[in-house]
Short mmCIF file of N, CA and C in Angstrom, two decimals:
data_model
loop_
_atom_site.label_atom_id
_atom_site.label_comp_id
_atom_site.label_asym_id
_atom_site.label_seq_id
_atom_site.Cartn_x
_atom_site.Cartn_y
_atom_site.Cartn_z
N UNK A 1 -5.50 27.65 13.60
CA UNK A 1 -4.52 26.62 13.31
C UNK A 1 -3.34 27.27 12.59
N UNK A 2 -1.74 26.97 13.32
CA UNK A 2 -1.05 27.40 12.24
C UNK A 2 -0.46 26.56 11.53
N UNK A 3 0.22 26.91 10.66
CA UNK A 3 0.79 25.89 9.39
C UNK A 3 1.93 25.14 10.09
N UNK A 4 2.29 24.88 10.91
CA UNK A 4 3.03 24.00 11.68
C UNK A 4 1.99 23.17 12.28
N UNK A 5 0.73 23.65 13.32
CA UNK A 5 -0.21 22.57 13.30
C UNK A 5 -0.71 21.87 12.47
N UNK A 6 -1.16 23.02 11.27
CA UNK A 6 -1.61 22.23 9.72
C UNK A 6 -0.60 20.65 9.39
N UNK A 7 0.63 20.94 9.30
CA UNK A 7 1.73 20.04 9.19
C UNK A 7 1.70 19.03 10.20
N UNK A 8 1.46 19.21 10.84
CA UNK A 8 1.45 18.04 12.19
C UNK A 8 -0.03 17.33 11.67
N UNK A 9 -0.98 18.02 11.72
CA UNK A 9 -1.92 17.27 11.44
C UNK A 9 -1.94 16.49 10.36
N UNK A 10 -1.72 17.20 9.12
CA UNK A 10 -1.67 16.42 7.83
C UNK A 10 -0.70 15.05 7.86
N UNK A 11 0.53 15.31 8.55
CA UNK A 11 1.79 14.27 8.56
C UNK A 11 0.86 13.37 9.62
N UNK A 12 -0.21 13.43 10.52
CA UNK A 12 -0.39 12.46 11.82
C UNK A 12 -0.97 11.95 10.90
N UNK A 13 -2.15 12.39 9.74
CA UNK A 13 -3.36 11.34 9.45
C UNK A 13 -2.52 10.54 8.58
N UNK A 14 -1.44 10.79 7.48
CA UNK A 14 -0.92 9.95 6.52
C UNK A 14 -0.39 8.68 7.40
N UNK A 15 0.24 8.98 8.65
CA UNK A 15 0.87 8.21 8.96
C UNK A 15 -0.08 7.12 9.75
N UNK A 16 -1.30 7.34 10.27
CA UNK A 16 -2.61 6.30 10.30
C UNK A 16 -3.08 5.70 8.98
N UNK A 17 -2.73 6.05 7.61
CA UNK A 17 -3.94 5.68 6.41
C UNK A 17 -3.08 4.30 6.50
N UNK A 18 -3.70 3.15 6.34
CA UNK A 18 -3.22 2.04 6.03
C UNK A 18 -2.88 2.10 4.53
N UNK A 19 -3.55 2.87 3.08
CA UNK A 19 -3.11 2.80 2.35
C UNK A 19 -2.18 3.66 2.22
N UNK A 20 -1.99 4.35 2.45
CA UNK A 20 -0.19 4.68 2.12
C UNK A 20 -0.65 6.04 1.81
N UNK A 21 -2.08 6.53 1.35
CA UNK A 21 -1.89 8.04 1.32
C UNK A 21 -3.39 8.50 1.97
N UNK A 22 -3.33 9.82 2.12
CA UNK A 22 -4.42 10.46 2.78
C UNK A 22 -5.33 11.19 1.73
N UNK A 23 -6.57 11.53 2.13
CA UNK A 23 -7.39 12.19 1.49
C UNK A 23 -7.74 13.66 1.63
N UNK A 24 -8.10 14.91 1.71
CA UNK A 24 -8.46 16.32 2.62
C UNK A 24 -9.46 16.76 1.30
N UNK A 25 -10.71 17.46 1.87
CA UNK A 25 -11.93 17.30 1.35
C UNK A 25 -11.52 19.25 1.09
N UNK A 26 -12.89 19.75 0.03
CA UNK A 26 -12.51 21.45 0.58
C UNK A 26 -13.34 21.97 1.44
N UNK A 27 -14.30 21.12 2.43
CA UNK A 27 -14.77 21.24 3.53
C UNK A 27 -13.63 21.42 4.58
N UNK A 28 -12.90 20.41 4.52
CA UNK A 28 -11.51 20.75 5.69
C UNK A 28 -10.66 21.90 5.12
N UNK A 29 -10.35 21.59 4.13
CA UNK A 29 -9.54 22.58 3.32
C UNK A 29 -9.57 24.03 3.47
N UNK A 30 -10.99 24.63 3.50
CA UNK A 30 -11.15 26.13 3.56
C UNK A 30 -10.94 26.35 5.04
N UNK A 31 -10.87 25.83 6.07
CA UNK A 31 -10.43 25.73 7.41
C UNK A 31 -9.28 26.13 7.38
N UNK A 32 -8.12 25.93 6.68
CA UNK A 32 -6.92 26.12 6.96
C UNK A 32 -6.43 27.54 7.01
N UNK A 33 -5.17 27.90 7.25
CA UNK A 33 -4.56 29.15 7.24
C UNK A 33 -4.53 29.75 5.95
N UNK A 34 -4.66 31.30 5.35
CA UNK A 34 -5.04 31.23 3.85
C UNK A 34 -3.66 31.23 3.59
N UNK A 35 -3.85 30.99 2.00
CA UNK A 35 -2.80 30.29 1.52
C UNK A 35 -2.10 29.11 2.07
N UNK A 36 -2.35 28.30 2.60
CA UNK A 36 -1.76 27.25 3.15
C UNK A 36 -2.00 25.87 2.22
N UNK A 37 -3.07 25.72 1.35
CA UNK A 37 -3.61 24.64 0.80
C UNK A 37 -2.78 25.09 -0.93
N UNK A 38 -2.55 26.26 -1.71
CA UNK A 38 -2.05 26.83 -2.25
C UNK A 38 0.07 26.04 -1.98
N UNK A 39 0.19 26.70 -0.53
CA UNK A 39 1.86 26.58 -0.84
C UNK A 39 2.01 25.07 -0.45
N UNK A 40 0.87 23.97 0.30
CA UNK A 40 1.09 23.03 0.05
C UNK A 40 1.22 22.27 -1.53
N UNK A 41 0.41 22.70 -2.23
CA UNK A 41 0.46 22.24 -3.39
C UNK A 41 1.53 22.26 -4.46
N UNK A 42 2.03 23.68 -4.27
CA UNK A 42 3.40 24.06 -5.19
C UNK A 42 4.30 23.27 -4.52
N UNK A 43 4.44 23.16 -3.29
CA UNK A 43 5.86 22.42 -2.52
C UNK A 43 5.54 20.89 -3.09
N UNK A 44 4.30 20.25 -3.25
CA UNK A 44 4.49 18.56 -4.05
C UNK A 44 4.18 17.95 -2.83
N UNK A 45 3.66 18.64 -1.81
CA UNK A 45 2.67 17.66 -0.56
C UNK A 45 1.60 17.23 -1.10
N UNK A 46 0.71 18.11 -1.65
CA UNK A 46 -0.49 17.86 -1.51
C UNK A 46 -1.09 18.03 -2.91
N UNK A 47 -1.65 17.03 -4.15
CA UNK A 47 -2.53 16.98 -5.35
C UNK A 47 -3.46 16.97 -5.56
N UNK A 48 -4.27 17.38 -6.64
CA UNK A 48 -5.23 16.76 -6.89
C UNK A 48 -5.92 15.56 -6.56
N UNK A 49 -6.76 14.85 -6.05
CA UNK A 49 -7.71 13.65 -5.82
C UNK A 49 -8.85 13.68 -6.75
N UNK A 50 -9.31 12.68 -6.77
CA UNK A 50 -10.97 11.95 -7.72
C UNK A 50 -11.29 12.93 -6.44
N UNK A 51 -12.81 13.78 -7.63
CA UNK A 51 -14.17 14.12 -6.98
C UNK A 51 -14.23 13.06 -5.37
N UNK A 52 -14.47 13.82 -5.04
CA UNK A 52 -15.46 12.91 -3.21
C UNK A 52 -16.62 12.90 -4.26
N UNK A 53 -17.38 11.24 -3.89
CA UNK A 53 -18.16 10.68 -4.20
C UNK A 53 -19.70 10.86 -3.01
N UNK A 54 -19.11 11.32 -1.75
CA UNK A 54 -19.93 11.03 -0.47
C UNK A 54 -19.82 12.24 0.36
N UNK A 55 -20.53 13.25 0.70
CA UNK A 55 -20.15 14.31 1.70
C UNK A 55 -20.81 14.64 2.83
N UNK A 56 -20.67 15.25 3.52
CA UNK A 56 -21.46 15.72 4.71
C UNK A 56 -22.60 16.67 3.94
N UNK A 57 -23.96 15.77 4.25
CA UNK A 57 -24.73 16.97 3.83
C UNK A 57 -25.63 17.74 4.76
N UNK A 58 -25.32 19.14 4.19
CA UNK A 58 -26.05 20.24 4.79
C UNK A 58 -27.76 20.37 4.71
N UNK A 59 -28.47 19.79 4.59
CA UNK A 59 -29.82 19.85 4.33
C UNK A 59 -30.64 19.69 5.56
N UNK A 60 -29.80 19.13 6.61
CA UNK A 60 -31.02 19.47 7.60
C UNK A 60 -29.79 18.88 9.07
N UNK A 61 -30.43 19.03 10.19
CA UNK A 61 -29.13 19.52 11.35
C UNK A 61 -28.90 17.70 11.47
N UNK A 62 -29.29 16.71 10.86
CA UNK A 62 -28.53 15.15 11.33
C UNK A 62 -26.85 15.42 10.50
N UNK A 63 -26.88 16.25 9.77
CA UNK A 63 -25.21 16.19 8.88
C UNK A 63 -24.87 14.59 8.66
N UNK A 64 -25.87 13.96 7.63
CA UNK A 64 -25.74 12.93 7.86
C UNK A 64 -24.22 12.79 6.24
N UNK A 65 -23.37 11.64 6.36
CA UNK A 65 -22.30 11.65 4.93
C UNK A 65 -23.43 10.94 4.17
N UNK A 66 -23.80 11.53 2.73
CA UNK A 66 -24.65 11.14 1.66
C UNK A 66 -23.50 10.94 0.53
N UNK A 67 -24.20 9.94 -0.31
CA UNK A 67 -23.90 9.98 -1.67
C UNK A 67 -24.18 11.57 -2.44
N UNK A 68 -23.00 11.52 -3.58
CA UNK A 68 -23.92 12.85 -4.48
C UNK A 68 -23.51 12.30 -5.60
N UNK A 69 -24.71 12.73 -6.48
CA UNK A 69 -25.17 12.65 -7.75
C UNK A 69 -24.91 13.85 -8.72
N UNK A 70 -24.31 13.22 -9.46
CA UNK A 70 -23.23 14.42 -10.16
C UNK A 70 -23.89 14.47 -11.32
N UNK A 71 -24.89 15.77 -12.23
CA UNK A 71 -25.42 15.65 -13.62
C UNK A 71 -24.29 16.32 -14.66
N UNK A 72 -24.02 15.65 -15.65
CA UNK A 72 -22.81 16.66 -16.52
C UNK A 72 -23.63 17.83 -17.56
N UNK A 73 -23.03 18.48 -17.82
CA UNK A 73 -23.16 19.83 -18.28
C UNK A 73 -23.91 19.53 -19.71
N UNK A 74 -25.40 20.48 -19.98
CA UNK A 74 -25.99 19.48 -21.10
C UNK A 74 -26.36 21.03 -21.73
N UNK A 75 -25.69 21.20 -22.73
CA UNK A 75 -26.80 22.47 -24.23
C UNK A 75 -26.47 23.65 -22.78
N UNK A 76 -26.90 24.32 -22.42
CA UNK A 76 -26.89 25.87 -21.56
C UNK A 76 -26.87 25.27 -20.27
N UNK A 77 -27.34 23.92 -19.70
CA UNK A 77 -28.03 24.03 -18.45
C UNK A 77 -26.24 23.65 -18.07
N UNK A 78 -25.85 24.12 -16.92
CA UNK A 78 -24.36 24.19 -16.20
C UNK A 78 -24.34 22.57 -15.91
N UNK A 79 -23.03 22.09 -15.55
CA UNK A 79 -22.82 20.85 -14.53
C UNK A 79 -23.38 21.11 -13.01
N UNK A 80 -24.10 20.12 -12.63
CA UNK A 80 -24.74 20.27 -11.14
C UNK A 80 -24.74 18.96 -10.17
N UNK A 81 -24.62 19.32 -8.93
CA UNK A 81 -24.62 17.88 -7.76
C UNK A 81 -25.60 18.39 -6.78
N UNK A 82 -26.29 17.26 -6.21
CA UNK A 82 -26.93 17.21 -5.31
C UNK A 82 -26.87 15.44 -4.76
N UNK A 83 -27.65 16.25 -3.61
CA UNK A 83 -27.74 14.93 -2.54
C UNK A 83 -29.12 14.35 -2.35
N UNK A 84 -29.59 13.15 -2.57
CA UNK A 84 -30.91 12.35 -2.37
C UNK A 84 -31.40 12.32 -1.30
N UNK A 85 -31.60 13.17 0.05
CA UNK A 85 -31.55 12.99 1.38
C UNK A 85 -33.05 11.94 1.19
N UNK A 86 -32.74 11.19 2.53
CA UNK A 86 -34.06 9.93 2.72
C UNK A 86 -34.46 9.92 4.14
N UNK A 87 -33.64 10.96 4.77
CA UNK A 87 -33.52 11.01 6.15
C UNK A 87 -35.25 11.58 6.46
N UNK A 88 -34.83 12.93 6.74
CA UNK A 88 -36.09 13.40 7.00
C UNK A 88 -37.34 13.62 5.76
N UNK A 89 -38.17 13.44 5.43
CA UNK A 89 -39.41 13.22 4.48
C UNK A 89 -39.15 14.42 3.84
N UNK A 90 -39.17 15.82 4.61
CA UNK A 90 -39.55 16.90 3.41
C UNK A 90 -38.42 17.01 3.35
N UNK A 91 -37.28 16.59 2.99
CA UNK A 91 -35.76 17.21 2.45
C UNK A 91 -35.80 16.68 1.19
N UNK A 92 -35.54 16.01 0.44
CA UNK A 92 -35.44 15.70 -0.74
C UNK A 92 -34.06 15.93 -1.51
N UNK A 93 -34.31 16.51 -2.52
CA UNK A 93 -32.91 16.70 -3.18
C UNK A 93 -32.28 17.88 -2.54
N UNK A 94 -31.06 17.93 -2.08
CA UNK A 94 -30.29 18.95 -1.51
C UNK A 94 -29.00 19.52 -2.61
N UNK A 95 -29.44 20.53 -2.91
CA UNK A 95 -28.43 21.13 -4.00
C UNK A 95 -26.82 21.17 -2.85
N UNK A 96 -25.57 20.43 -4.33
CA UNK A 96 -24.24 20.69 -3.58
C UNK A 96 -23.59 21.71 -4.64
N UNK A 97 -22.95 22.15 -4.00
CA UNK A 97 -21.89 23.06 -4.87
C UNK A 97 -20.41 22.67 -5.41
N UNK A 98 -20.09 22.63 -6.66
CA UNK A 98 -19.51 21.49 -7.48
C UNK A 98 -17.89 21.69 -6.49
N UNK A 99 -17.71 23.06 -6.14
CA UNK A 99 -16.60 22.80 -5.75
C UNK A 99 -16.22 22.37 -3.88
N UNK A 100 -17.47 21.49 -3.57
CA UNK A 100 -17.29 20.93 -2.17
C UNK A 100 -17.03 19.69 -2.45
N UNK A 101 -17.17 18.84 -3.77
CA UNK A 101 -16.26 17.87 -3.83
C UNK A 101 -14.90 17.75 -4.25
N UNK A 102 -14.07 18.80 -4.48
CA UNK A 102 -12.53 18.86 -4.95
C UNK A 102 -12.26 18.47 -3.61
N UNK A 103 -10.98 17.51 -4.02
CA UNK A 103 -10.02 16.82 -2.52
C UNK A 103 -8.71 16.82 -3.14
N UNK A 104 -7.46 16.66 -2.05
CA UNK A 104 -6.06 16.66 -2.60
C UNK A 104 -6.14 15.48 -1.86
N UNK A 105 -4.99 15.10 -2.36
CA UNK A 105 -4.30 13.79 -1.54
C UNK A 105 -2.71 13.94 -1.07
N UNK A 106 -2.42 13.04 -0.21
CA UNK A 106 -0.92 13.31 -0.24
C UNK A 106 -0.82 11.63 0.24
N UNK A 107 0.90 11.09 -0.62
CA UNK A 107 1.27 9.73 0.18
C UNK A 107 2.79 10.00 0.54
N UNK A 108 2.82 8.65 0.98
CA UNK A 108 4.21 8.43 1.52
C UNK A 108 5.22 9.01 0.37
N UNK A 109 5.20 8.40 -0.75
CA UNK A 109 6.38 8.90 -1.71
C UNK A 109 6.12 10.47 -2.00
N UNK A 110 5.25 11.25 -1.79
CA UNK A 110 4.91 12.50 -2.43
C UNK A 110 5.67 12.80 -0.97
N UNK A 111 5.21 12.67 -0.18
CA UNK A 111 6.59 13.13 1.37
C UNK A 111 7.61 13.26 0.91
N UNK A 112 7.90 11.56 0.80
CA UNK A 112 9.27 11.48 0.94
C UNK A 112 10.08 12.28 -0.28
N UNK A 113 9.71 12.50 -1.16
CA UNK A 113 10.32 13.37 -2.70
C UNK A 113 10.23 14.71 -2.65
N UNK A 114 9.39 15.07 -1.76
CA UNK A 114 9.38 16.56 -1.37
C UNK A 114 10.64 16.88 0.11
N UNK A 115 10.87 16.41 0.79
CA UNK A 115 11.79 15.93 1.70
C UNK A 115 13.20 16.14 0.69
N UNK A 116 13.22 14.78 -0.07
CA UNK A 116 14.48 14.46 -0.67
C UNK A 116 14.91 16.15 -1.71
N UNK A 117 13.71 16.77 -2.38
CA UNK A 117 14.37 18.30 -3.41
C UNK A 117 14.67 19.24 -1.68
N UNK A 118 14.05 19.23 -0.95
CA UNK A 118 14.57 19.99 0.27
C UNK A 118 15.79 20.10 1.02
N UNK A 119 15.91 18.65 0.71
CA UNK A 119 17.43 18.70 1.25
C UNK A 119 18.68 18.58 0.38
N UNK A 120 17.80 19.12 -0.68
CA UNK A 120 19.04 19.13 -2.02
C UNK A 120 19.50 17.45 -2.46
N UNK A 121 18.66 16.61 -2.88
CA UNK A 121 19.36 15.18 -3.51
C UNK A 121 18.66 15.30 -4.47
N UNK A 122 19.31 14.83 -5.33
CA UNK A 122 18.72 14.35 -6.88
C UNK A 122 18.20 14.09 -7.16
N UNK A 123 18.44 12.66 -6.61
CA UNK A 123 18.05 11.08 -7.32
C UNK A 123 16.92 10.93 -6.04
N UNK A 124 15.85 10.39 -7.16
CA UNK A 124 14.15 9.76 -5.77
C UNK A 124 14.34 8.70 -4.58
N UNK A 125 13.83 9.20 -4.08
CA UNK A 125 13.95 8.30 -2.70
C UNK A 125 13.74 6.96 -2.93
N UNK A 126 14.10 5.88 -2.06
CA UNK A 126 14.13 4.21 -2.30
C UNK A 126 12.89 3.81 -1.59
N UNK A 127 11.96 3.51 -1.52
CA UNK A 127 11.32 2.71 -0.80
C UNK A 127 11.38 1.43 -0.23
N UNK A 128 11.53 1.51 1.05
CA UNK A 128 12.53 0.23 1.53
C UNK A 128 11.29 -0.92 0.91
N UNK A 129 11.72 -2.15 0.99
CA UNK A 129 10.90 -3.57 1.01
C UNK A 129 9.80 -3.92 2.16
N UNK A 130 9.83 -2.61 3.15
CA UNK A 130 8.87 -2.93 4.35
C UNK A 130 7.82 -2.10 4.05
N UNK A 131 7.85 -1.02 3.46
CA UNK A 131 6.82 -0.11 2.88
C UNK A 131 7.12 0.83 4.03
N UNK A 132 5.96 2.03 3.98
CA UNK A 132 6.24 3.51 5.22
C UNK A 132 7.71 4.04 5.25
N UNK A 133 8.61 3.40 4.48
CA UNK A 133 10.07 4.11 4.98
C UNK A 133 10.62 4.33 3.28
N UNK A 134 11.56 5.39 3.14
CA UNK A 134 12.03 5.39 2.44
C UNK A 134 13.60 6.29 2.56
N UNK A 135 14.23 6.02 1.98
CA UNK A 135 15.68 6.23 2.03
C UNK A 135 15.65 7.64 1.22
N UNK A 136 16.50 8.60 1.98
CA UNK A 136 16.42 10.07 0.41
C UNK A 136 17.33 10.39 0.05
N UNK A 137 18.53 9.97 1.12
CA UNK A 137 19.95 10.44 0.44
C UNK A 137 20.83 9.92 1.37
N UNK A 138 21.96 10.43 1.05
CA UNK A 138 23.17 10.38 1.86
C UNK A 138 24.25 11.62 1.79
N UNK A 139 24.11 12.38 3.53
CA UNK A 139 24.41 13.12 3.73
C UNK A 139 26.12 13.14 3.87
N UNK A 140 27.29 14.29 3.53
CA UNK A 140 28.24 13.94 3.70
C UNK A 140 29.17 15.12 4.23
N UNK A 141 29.65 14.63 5.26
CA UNK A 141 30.29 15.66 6.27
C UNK A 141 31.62 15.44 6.49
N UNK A 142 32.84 16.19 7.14
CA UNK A 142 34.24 15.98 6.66
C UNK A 142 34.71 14.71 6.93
N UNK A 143 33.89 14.14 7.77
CA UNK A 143 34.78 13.01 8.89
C UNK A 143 34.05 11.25 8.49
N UNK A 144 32.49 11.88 8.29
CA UNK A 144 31.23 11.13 8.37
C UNK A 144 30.35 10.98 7.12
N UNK A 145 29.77 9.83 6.73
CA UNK A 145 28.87 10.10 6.01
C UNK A 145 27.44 9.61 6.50
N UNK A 146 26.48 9.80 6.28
CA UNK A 146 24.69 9.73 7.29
C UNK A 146 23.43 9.63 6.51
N UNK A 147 23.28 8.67 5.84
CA UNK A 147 21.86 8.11 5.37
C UNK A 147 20.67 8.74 5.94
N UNK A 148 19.53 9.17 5.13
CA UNK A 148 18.92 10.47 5.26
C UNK A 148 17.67 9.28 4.99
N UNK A 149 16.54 9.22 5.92
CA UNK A 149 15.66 8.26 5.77
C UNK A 149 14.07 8.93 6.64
N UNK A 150 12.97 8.55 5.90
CA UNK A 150 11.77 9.09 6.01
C UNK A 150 10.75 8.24 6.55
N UNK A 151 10.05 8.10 7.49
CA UNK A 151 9.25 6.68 8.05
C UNK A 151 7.92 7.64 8.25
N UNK A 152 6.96 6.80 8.13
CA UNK A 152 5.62 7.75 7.78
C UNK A 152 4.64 6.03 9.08
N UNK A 153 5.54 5.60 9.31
CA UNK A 153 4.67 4.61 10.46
C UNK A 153 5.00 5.24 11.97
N UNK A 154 3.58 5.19 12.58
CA UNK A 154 3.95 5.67 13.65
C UNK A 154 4.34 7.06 14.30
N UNK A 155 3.88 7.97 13.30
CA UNK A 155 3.94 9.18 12.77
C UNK A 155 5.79 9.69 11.85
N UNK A 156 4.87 10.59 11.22
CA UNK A 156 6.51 11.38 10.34
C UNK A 156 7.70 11.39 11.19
N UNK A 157 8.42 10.44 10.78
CA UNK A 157 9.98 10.94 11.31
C UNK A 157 11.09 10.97 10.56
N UNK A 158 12.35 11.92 10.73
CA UNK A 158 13.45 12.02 9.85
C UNK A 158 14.48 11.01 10.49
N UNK A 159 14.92 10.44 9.84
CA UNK A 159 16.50 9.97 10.35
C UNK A 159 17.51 10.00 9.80
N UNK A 160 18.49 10.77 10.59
CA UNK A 160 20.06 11.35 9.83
C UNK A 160 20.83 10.63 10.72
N UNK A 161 21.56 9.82 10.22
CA UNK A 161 22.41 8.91 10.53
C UNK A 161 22.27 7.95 12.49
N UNK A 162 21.18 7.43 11.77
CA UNK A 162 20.82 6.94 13.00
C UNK A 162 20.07 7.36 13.73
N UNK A 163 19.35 8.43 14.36
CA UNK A 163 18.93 9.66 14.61
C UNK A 163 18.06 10.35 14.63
N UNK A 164 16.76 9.58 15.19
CA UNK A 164 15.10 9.74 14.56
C UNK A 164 14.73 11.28 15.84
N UNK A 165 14.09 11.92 14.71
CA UNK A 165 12.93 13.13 15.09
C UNK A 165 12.05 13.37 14.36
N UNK A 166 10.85 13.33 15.04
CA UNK A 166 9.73 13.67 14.26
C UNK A 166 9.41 14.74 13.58
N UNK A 167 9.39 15.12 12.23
CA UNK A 167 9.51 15.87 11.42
C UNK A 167 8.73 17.21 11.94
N UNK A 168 8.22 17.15 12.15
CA UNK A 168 7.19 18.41 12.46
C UNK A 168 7.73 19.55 13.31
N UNK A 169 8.04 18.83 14.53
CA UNK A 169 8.89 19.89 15.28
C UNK A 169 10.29 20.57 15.14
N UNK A 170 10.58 19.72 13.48
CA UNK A 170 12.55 20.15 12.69
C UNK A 170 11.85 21.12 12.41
N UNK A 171 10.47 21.57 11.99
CA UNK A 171 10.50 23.23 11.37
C UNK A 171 9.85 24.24 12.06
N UNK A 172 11.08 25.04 11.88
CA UNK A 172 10.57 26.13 12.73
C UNK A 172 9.03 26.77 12.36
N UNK A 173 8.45 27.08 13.71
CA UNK A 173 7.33 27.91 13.48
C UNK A 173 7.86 29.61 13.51
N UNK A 174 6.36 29.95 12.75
CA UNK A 174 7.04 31.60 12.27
C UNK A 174 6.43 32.37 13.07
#
């Protein structure tokens, strides 16, 4: 996968989440191109998320999504998670490793504000009254001036003065 697919993908799922932002587990995460989950983060795509509560567990070949049970850190013994499997009889508790529940998130405004320092504006983007869109600037050229706008419905698209393209393919691949 390269970081232009990475980008396409990440921008397709936000623009399906009905709530307004997406989730990425570090099961998907270590998949990616290295460093890619890294320069998403410094650029203001992609944060921190709450622990995953529920994961794919590895304990036996159904990969069924389990709850995990998180013990906190007590006198010497470390913080530890595992999974209650009920599936097959002899599985039982399935040890997880604390850092397969770290997740980032990304939403519409974390786009659109990373968008808006990219193209050099100041001031934070508007979120229109319809939600998925937001306004980032206004562009100004000798003759013209061109409202700079971000829509995350229907997948990522830019619009400069009227003028929709889907974000993904404005950046060049390397």
């Amino acid at each position: 996968m390269t970081e232009s697919d990475l980008l396409e993908h990440i921008f397709e799922r936000l623009s399906r989440a009905d709530s307004g932002q997406e989730i990425f587990g570090a099961d998907e995460a270590v998949q990616w191109p290295e460093s890619a989950l890294e320069v998403l983060i410094k650029s203001g795509l992609l944060e921190r998320a709450k622990p995953a509560q529920v994961i794919e567990c590895d304990g036996c070949e159904r990969n069924c999504f389990m709850p995990v049970h998180v013990r906190p850190a007590e006198g010497n013994r470390p913080a530890r998670a595992f999974i209650s499997c009920d599936k097959p009889e002899d599985v039982g508790r399935v040890p997880v490793e604390l850092g397969r529940l770290t997740q980032w998130r990304i939403t519409g405004v974390m786009l659109a504000g990373a968008m808006a320092r990219l193209l050099g504006f100041t001031k934070p983007p508007h979120e229109d009254s319809v939600g998925k869109r937001w306004t980032l600037g206004r562009l100004k050229g000798k003759e013209y001036k061109g409202e700079v706008a971000l829509s995350i419905e229907g997948g990522v698209t830019l619009t400069i003065a009227d003028q929709s393209m889907p974000l993904v393919p404005t950046i060049p691949k390397r």
